[in-house]
Short mmCIF file of C-alpha atoms and ligand atoms in Angstrom, two decimals:
data_model
loop_
_atom_site.label_atom_id
_atom_site.label_comp_id
_atom_site.label_asym_id
_atom_site.label_seq_id
_atom_site.Cartn_x
_atom_site.Cartn_y
_atom_site.Cartn_z
CA MET A 165 66.81 38.54 -57.63
CA THR A 166 67.27 40.43 -54.37
CA THR A 167 69.62 43.01 -53.52
CA THR A 168 72.04 40.30 -52.49
CA GLU A 169 71.50 38.29 -55.91
CA THR A 170 70.99 35.09 -54.29
CA PRO A 171 68.40 33.53 -55.95
CA ARG A 172 64.34 33.97 -53.99
CA LEU A 173 64.53 30.46 -51.72
CA PRO A 174 60.64 29.26 -52.00
CA ILE A 175 59.77 29.03 -48.43
CA VAL A 176 56.11 28.03 -46.52
CA ILE A 177 55.72 29.44 -42.99
CA LEU A 178 53.75 27.50 -40.38
CA ILE A 179 51.87 29.88 -37.52
CA SER A 180 49.58 28.97 -34.44
CA GLY A 181 49.15 33.15 -33.39
CA ARG A 182 50.29 36.19 -33.08
CA GLY A 183 53.15 35.90 -36.08
CA SER A 184 55.63 39.16 -35.02
CA ASN A 185 58.10 36.58 -36.22
CA LEU A 186 56.40 35.86 -39.57
CA GLN A 187 56.42 39.56 -39.77
CA SER A 188 59.80 40.18 -38.97
CA ILE A 189 60.55 37.80 -41.87
CA ILE A 190 58.13 39.64 -44.52
CA ASP A 191 59.92 43.01 -43.87
CA CYS A 192 62.95 41.28 -44.76
CA ALA A 193 61.55 39.75 -47.28
CA ASP A 194 60.44 43.22 -49.00
CA SER A 195 63.24 45.45 -47.82
CA GLY A 196 65.34 42.83 -50.48
CA VAL A 197 67.40 42.06 -47.68
CA LEU A 198 66.29 38.33 -47.16
CA SER A 199 66.17 36.16 -50.88
CA VAL A 200 63.23 34.47 -50.04
CA ASN A 201 59.45 34.05 -51.47
CA ILE A 202 57.52 33.48 -49.13
CA ARG A 203 54.76 30.82 -50.84
CA ALA A 204 52.37 30.63 -48.01
CA VAL A 205 51.65 31.21 -44.74
CA LEU A 206 49.18 28.05 -42.99
CA SER A 207 47.79 28.09 -39.50
CA ASN A 208 46.56 25.11 -37.47
CA ARG A 209 44.72 27.69 -35.71
CA PRO A 210 41.82 29.56 -38.61
CA ASP A 211 42.06 32.56 -35.39
CA ALA A 212 45.81 33.01 -35.77
CA GLU A 213 46.29 37.20 -35.88
CA GLY A 214 49.57 36.21 -38.29
CA LEU A 215 46.89 34.91 -40.49
CA ARG A 216 46.01 38.96 -41.34
CA LEU A 217 49.52 39.91 -41.23
CA ALA A 218 50.03 37.55 -43.94
CA ARG A 219 47.02 38.53 -46.17
CA ALA A 220 47.92 42.28 -45.02
CA ALA A 221 50.99 41.15 -46.69
CA GLY A 222 49.16 39.64 -50.18
CA ILE A 223 50.58 35.99 -49.27
CA PRO A 224 48.32 33.24 -49.50
CA THR A 225 47.25 31.66 -46.28
CA GLY A 226 46.08 27.93 -45.64
CA VAL A 227 44.55 26.47 -42.00
CA ILE A 228 44.52 23.68 -41.18
CA ASP A 229 42.80 22.75 -38.29
CA HIS A 230 44.05 20.09 -36.08
CA SER A 231 40.82 20.29 -33.89
CA SER A 232 39.14 18.51 -37.19
CA TYR A 233 41.37 15.65 -37.75
CA PRO A 234 40.81 12.24 -36.22
CA ASP A 235 44.80 12.11 -34.51
CA ARG A 236 47.89 13.71 -34.98
CA ALA A 237 48.82 11.18 -37.79
CA ASP A 238 46.28 12.18 -40.31
CA PHE A 239 46.48 16.11 -38.99
CA ASP A 240 50.74 15.73 -40.45
CA ARG A 241 49.47 13.89 -43.52
CA ALA A 242 46.88 17.09 -44.44
CA LEU A 243 49.48 19.62 -43.45
CA GLN A 244 52.50 17.58 -45.22
CA GLY A 245 50.02 17.85 -48.53
CA GLU A 246 48.86 21.50 -48.06
CA ILE A 247 53.04 22.51 -47.30
CA ASP A 248 54.29 20.63 -50.40
CA ARG A 249 51.88 21.55 -52.76
CA HIS A 250 54.01 24.69 -52.54
CA GLN A 251 57.05 23.16 -53.20
CA PRO A 252 59.39 25.29 -50.63
CA GLY A 253 62.69 24.67 -50.54
CA LEU A 254 62.60 25.25 -46.65
CA VAL A 255 59.73 24.68 -43.92
CA VAL A 256 59.93 27.42 -41.47
CA LEU A 257 57.80 26.96 -37.77
CA ALA A 258 57.54 30.61 -36.27
CA GLY A 259 55.18 30.26 -33.19
CA PHE A 260 54.02 26.76 -34.41
CA MET A 261 52.69 25.11 -31.58
CA ARG A 262 52.28 21.72 -32.76
CA LEU A 263 53.80 18.23 -32.01
CA LEU A 264 55.20 16.54 -35.28
CA THR A 265 54.89 13.24 -35.61
CA ALA A 266 58.64 11.40 -37.05
CA GLY A 267 57.52 10.36 -39.94
CA PHE A 268 55.99 14.47 -40.91
CA VAL A 269 59.86 15.50 -39.68
CA ALA A 270 61.94 13.04 -42.22
CA HIS A 271 59.84 14.05 -44.52
CA TYR A 272 61.51 17.47 -44.08
CA HIS A 273 64.78 15.82 -42.14
CA GLY A 274 67.66 19.14 -43.22
CA ARG A 275 65.17 21.77 -44.76
CA MET A 276 62.95 22.79 -41.56
CA LEU A 277 63.69 25.59 -39.24
CA ASN A 278 62.06 26.43 -35.71
CA ILE A 279 63.01 29.15 -33.52
CA HIS A 280 62.56 28.59 -29.18
CA PRO A 281 63.05 31.22 -26.99
CA SER A 282 65.47 29.75 -24.68
CA LEU A 283 69.53 28.56 -25.14
CA LEU A 284 68.43 25.48 -25.77
CA PRO A 285 68.83 22.52 -25.03
CA GLN A 286 67.64 24.64 -21.98
CA LEU A 287 64.21 25.06 -21.41
CA PRO A 288 62.19 23.01 -24.38
CA GLY A 289 58.24 23.60 -24.43
CA LEU A 290 56.56 26.42 -22.59
CA TYR A 291 57.01 29.32 -20.48
CA THR A 292 60.88 29.69 -21.09
CA HIS A 293 60.60 32.92 -19.68
CA ARG A 294 59.26 32.36 -16.12
CA ARG A 295 61.38 28.91 -16.12
CA ALA A 296 64.56 30.58 -16.83
CA ILE A 297 63.79 33.21 -14.08
CA GLU A 298 62.52 31.11 -11.52
CA ALA A 299 66.03 29.51 -12.50
CA GLY A 300 68.00 31.32 -11.43
CA TYR A 301 69.65 31.96 -14.75
CA ARG A 302 71.75 35.10 -15.72
CA GLU A 303 70.87 34.15 -18.92
CA HIS A 304 68.33 33.59 -21.69
CA GLY A 305 67.65 33.67 -25.12
CA ALA A 306 66.47 32.78 -28.75
CA SER A 307 67.94 29.60 -30.87
CA VAL A 308 66.92 28.70 -34.30
CA HIS A 309 67.21 24.91 -34.85
CA PHE A 310 67.04 22.24 -37.94
CA VAL A 311 63.63 20.24 -36.71
CA SER A 312 64.23 16.72 -34.99
CA ALA A 313 61.59 14.30 -33.33
CA ALA A 314 62.33 15.64 -29.80
CA MET A 315 60.22 18.72 -29.25
CA ASP A 316 62.22 21.37 -29.71
CA GLY A 317 64.94 19.29 -30.68
CA GLY A 318 67.46 18.67 -33.38
CA PRO A 319 70.89 20.40 -33.97
CA VAL A 320 70.95 24.30 -32.99
CA LEU A 321 72.18 26.46 -35.54
CA ALA A 322 72.47 30.20 -34.26
CA GLN A 323 71.32 31.82 -30.71
CA ALA A 324 70.50 35.48 -29.18
CA ARG A 325 71.77 35.80 -25.56
CA VAL A 326 69.90 38.06 -23.33
CA ALA A 327 71.10 39.00 -20.10
CA ILE A 328 68.55 38.47 -17.26
CA GLU A 329 68.47 41.73 -15.13
CA PRO A 330 68.10 40.95 -11.24
CA ASP A 331 64.43 42.38 -11.03
CA ASP A 332 63.38 40.80 -14.41
CA THR A 333 59.71 39.82 -15.23
CA PRO A 334 58.67 37.10 -17.61
CA ASP A 335 57.05 39.32 -19.95
CA ALA A 336 59.48 42.19 -19.97
CA LEU A 337 62.41 39.27 -20.33
CA ALA A 338 60.14 37.51 -23.50
CA ALA A 339 59.72 41.11 -24.96
CA ARG A 340 63.75 41.87 -24.90
CA VAL A 341 64.07 38.13 -26.61
CA LEU A 342 61.17 38.60 -29.04
CA GLN A 343 62.96 41.54 -30.13
CA GLN A 344 66.30 39.36 -30.85
CA GLU A 345 64.00 36.67 -32.35
CA HIS A 346 63.08 39.00 -34.83
CA ARG A 347 66.84 39.42 -35.90
CA LEU A 348 68.30 35.85 -35.20
CA TYR A 349 65.74 34.33 -37.78
CA PRO A 350 65.78 36.30 -41.19
CA LEU A 351 69.28 36.03 -40.49
CA ALA A 352 69.77 32.16 -39.97
CA ILE A 353 67.12 31.72 -42.84
CA GLN A 354 69.40 33.93 -45.34
CA TRP A 355 72.14 31.85 -44.63
CA TYR A 356 69.97 29.10 -45.47
CA ALA A 357 69.14 30.60 -48.64
CA GLU A 358 72.66 31.02 -49.85
CA HIS A 359 73.40 27.44 -49.59
CA ARG A 360 75.96 28.17 -46.04
CA ILE A 361 74.56 25.65 -44.09
CA PHE A 362 72.46 22.50 -44.02
CA LEU A 363 72.35 19.35 -42.36
CA ASP A 364 74.25 16.11 -43.50
CA ASP A 365 72.94 12.40 -42.61
CA HIS A 366 74.22 12.32 -39.53
CA GLY A 367 72.87 15.30 -38.10
CA GLN A 368 75.45 17.18 -38.34
CA ILE A 369 75.15 21.24 -39.52
CA MET A 370 77.76 22.13 -41.89
CA PHE A 371 78.53 25.60 -41.88
CA ASP A 372 80.54 27.31 -45.03
CA GLY A 373 81.87 23.93 -45.85
CA LYS A 374 83.09 23.01 -42.10
CA PRO A 375 81.25 21.29 -39.16
CA LEU A 376 79.10 23.72 -37.23
CA THR A 377 80.61 22.67 -33.74
CA ARG A 378 78.37 25.13 -31.32
CA PRO A 379 75.69 27.30 -32.55
CA ARG A 380 76.16 31.04 -33.99
CA ASP A 381 75.84 33.41 -31.80
CA LEU A 382 74.06 37.05 -32.99
CA ALA A 383 76.25 39.44 -30.89
CA MET A 384 79.29 37.91 -33.13
CA GLU A 385 77.06 38.19 -36.28
CA GLN A 386 76.27 41.31 -39.23
CA THR A 387 72.81 41.50 -38.91
CA LEU A 388 70.30 41.77 -41.89
CA PRO A 389 70.01 45.96 -42.71
CA CYS A 390 65.64 45.21 -42.06
C1 GAR B 66 58.34 33.02 -29.94
O1 GAR B 66 58.34 33.33 -28.88
C2 GAR B 66 58.60 31.60 -30.81
O2 GAR B 66 59.58 31.72 -30.58
C3 GAR B 66 57.98 30.12 -29.96
O3 GAR B 66 56.29 31.13 -29.76
C4 GAR B 66 56.68 32.55 -30.19
C5 GAR B 66 55.82 33.30 -31.62
O4 GAR B 66 55.73 34.33 -31.51
N1 GAR B 66 57.57 29.93 -29.96
C6 GAR B 66 58.21 28.42 -29.44
O5 GAR B 66 57.65 28.46 -28.51
C7 GAR B 66 58.15 27.23 -29.96
N2 GAR B 66 58.20 25.80 -28.83
P1 GAR B 66 55.47 34.80 -32.61
O6 GAR B 66 53.69 34.39 -33.26
O7 GAR B 66 54.69 36.27 -32.39
O8 GAR B 66 56.58 34.93 -33.92
#
């Protein structure tokens, strides 16, 4: 049990690279305020820095190298087999940069979350920070959403907003957004662990038993002390 007395939710985290969101989840779980048990960290890239972070934390890791599979469907089947071996209640995509097949997404309907560095539905895809500045937006941020078959699509659960400064650079903006991601994602996962959120059969997010009509705004929430 954690300090919140919520039973620890078994999760599997998928990564492709650096792993800073992974580290924020590890830190919050270690400090006992995030009620998860990270059963495994899986990467599609053998050289992902995040694999080292997971090993340093004593978490089992696995590599399912997409370049060893003839097509996306075969890769997704192998990945699904490896995930399900760990019997997670939730699959957490943390910088996992692969498009997923519809069958894979359907298998994890309502039990797979992703974090994306934009205020979805604005700016799905790559280079969101540069694109937000170039588009002249005054505001940017990050979103946590349930995963659907559309890239960076699916119902949005929560967002963190970050102001774009007049002389902002993509790197500076990305760093400020990333700080917010590290607060936003553990909180959203904790809501899931506490059964406060679920996705109904119509793709509607229910929050505390009521339909969520717009994403929760991190600025209005009490974040986890980790
Ligand atoms: C994060 O900014 C995450 O939001 C983004 O990749 C980065 C991973 O960083 N994800 C996407 O763009 C998904 N479309 P991390 O490996 O340090 O957590």
